[in-house]
Tab-separated table of C-alpha atoms in Angstrom:
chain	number	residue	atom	x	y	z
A	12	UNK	CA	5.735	17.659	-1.395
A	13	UNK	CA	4.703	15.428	1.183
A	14	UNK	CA	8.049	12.854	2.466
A	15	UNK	CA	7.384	10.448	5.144
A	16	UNK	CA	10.529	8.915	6.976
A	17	UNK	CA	10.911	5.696	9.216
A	18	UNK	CA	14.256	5.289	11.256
A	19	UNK	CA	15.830	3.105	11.709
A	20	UNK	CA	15.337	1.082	8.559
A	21	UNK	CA	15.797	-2.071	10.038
A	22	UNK	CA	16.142	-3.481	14.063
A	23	UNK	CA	16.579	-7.112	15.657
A	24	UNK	CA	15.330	-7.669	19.020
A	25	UNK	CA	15.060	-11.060	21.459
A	26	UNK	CA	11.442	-12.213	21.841
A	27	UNK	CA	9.385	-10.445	24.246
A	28	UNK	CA	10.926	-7.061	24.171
A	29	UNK	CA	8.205	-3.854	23.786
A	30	UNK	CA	9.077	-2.211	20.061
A	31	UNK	CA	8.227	1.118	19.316
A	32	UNK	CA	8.544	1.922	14.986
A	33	UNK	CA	8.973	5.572	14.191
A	34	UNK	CA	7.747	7.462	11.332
A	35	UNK	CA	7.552	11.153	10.506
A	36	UNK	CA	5.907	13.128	7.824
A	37	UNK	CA	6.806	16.732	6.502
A	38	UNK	CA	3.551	18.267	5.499
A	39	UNK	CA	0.348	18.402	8.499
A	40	UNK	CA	-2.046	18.717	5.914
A	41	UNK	CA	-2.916	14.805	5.956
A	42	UNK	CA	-6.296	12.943	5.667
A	43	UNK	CA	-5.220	9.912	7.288
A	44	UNK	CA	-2.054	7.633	8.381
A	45	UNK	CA	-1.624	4.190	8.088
A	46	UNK	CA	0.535	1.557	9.060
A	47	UNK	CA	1.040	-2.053	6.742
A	48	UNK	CA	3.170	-4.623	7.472
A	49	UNK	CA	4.947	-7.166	4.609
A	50	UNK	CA	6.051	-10.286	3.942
A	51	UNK	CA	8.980	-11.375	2.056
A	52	UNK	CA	6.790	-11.654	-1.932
A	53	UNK	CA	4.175	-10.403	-0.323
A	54	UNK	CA	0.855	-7.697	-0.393
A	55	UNK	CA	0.511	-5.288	2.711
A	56	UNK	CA	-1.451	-5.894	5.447
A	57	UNK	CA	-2.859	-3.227	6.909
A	58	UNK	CA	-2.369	-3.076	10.955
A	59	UNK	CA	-3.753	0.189	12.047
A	60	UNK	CA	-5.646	3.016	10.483
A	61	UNK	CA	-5.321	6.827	11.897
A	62	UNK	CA	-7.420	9.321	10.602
A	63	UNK	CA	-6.652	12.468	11.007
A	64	UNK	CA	-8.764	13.835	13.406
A	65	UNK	CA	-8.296	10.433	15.815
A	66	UNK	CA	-4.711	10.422	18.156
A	67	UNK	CA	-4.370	6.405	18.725
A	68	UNK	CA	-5.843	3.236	17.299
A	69	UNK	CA	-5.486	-0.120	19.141
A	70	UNK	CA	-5.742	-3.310	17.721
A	71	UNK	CA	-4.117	-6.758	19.910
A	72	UNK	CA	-0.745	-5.456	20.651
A	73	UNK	CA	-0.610	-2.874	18.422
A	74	UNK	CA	-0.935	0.503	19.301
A	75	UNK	CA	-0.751	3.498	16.852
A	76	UNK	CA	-0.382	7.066	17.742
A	77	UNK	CA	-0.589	10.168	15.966
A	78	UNK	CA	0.755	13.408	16.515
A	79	UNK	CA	-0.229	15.612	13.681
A	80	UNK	CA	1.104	19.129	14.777
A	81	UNK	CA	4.647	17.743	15.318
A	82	UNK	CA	4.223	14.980	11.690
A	83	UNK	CA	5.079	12.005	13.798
A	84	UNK	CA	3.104	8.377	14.499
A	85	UNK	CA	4.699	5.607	16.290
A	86	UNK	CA	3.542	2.000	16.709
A	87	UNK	CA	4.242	-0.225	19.591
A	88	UNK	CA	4.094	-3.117	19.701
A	89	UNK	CA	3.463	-5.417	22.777
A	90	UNK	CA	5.561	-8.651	23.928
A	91	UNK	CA	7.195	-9.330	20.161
A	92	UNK	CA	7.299	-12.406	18.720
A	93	UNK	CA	9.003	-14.211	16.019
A	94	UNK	CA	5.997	-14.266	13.750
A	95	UNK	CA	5.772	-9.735	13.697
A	96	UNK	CA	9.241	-10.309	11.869
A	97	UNK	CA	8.610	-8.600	8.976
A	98	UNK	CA	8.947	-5.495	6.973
A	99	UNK	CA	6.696	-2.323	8.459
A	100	UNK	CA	5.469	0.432	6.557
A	101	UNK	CA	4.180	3.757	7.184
A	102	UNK	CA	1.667	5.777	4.806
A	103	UNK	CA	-0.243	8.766	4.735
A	104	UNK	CA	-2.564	9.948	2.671
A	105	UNK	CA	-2.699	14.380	2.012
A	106	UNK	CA	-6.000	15.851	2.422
A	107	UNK	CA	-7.689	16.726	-1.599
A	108	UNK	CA	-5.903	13.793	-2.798
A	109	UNK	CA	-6.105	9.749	-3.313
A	110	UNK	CA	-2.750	9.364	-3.322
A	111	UNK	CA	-0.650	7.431	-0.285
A	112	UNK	CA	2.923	8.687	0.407
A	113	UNK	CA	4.530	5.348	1.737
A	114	UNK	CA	8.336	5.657	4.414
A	115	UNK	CA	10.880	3.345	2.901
A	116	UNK	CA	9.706	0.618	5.826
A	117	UNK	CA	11.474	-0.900	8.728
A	118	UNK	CA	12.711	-4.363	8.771
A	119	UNK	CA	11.608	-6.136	12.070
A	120	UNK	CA	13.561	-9.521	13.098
A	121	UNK	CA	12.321	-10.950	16.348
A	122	UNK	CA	14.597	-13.507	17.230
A	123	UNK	CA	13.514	-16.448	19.278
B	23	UNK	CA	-14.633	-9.442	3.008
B	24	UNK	CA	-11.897	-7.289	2.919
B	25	UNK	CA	-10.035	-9.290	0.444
B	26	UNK	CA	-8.203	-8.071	-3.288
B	27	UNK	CA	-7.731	-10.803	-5.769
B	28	UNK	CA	-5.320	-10.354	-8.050
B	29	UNK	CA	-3.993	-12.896	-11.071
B	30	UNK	CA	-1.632	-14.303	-11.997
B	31	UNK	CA	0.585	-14.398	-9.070
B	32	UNK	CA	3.149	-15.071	-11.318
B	33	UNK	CA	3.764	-13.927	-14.350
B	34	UNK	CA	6.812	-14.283	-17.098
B	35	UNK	CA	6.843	-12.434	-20.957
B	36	UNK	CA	9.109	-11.711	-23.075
B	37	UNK	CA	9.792	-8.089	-24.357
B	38	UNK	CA	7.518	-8.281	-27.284
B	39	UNK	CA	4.139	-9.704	-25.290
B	40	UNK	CA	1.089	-8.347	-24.463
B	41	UNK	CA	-0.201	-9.769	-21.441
B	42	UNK	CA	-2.577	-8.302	-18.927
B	43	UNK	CA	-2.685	-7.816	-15.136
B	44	UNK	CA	-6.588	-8.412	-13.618
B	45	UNK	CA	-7.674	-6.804	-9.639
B	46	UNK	CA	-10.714	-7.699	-8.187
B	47	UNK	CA	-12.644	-6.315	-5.102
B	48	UNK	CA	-16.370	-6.839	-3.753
B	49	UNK	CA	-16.467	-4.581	-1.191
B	50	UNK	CA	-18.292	-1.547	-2.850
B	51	UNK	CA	-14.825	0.720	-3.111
B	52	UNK	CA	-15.045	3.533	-5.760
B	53	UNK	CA	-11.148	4.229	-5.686
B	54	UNK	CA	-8.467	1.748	-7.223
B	55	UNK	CA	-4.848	1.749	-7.414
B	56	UNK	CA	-1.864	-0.047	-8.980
B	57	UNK	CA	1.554	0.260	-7.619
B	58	UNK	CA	4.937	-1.293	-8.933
B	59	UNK	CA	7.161	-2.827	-5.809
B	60	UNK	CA	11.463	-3.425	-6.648
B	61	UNK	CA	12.864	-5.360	-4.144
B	62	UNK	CA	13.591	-3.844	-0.739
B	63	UNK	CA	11.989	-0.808	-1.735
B	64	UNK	CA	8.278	0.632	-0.502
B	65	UNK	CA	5.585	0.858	-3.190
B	66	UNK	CA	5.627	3.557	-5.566
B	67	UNK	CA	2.197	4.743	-7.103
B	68	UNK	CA	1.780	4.461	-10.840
B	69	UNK	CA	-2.610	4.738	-11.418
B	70	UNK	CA	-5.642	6.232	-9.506
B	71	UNK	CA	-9.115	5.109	-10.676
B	72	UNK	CA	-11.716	7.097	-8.780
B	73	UNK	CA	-15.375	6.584	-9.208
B	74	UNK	CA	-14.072	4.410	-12.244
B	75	UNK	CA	-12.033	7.636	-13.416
B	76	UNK	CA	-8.425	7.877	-14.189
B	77	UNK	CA	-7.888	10.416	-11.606
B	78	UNK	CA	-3.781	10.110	-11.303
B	79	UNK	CA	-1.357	8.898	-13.567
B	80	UNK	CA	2.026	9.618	-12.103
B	81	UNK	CA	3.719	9.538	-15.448
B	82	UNK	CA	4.067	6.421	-16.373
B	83	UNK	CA	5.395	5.001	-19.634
B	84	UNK	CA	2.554	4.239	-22.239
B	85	UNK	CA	3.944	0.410	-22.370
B	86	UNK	CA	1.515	0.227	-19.248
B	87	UNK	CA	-2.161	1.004	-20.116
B	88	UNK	CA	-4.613	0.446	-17.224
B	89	UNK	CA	-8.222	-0.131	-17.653
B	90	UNK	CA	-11.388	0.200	-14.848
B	91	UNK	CA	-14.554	-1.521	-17.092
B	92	UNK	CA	-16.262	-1.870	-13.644
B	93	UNK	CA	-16.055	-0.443	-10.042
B	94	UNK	CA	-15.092	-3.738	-9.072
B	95	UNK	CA	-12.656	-4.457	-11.411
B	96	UNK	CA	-9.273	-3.035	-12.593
B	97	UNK	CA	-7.020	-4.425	-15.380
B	98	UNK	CA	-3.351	-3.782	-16.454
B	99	UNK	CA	-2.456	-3.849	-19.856
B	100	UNK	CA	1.068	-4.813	-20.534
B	101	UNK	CA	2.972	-4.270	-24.466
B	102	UNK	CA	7.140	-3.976	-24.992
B	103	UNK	CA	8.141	-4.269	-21.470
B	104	UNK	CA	11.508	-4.190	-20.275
B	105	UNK	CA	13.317	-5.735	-18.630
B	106	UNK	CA	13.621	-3.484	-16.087
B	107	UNK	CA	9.612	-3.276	-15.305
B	108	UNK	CA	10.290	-6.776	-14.196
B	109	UNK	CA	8.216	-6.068	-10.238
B	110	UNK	CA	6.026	-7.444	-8.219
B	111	UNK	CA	2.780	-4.805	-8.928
B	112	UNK	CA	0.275	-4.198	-6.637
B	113	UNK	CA	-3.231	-3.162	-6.340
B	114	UNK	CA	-4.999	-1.806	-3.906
B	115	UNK	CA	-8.983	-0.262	-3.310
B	116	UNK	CA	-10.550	2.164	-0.809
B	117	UNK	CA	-13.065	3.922	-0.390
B	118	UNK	CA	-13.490	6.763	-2.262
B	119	UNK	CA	-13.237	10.440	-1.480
B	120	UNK	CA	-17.234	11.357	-0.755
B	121	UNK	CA	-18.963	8.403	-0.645
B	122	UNK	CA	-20.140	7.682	2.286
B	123	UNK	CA	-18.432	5.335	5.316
B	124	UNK	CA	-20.348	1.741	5.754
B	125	UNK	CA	-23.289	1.664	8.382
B	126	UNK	CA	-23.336	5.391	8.180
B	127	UNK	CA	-19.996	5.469	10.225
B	128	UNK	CA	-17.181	7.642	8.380
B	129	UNK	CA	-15.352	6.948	4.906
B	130	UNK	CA	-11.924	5.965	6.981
B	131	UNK	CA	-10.164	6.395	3.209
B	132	UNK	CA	-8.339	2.521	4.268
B	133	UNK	CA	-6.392	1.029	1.443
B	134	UNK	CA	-6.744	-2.529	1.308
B	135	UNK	CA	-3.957	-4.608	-0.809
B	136	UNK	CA	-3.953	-7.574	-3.038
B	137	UNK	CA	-1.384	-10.509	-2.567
B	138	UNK	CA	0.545	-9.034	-5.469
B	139	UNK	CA	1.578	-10.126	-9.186
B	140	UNK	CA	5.860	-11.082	-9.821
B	141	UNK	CA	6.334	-10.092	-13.382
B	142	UNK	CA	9.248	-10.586	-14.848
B	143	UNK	CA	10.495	-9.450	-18.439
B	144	UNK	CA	13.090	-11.691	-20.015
């Protein structure tokens, strides 16, 4: 059964620091990993898409990486700012199956 | 468009209500999802509609019955609630396992989410 784990679960950092969010997954066997960030009453917004074949995605100051073999992705992100306070979460979805396995999330304060 | 519409945003019943949860999305995805959110916790799965298919059901209680009348559309039936099913529920679409990617570029498998609907039971 596939488990996917982000530590710490929540982290407050001054404005302009470099962040890198963990998250690590238990089974290999995955089709793709994504990363969605929340709102308070929110939907997700999805940041950055990984599939599994692919090692990094970019998008503005977000950078995903994947490391399949050892069931880790991290995503760093650039110069924070008080607006990426929010809650992050990680997903993947197995290989033969619809179904996204979601960490418990990260809660991100940037403080100004 | 990459948007999911979902209504109501909010949403109060009592116990012994039948009200329904609506999802909408235009952009061609065969595979639709609803998942139930608690406070401070991630999203946990509840239905899988592929190619307008129930294709997971991850044992939920009959007092939720979903419905896919259209590969663009996915509905939530609600009857007897309690008030513990009181959520915000999410739905979500992708593409489809086997169909193929847009502009002949690969089928990524990206879930897109709605804004969500807060139910609460009373």
């Amino acid at each position: 059964k596939q488990e996917v784990t982000q530590i710490p679960a929540a982290l407050s950092v001054p404005e302009g620091e470099n962040l890198v969010l963990n998250c690590s997954f238990t089974d290999s066997a995955i089709y793709n990993l994504q990363w969605f960030r929340q709102d308070p009453g929110k939907g997700l917004t999805s940041l950055l898409l990984i599939q599994s074949s692919q090692r990094e995605q970019t998008s503005g100051r977000l950078n995903a990486s994947l490391d399949k073999s050892s069931g880790r992705s991290t995503l760093y992100i650039a110069a924070s700012q008080p607006g990426d306070s929010a809650t992050y979460l990680c997903a993947v979805k197995q290989g033969g199956s619809e179904k996204l396995v979601f960490g418990k999330g990260m809660k991100l304060t940037v403080n100004p | 468009d990459t948007e999911v519409t979902q209504t109501p945003k909010h949403l109060v019943m009592g116990m012994t209500n039948k009200k329904s949860l609506k999802c909408e999305q235009h952009m061609g995805h065969r595979a639709m999802y609803w998942y139930k959110q608690k406070a401070k916790k991630p999203p946990e799965l509840m239905f899988v509609y592929s190619y307008e298919k129930l294709s997971i059901n991850e044992s939920v209680p009959s007092r939720f019955s979903p419905e896919c009348p259209n590969s663009s559309l996915l509905n939530l039936h609600l009857h007897a609630l309690q008030p513990e099913d009181s959520a915000l529920y999410l739905c979500a679409s992708s593409q489809a396992r086997g169909y193929p990617g847009l502009a002949g570029g690969a089928n990524t498998g990206e879930l897109f989410f709605g804004e969500g609907s807060r139910l609460t039971v009373l």
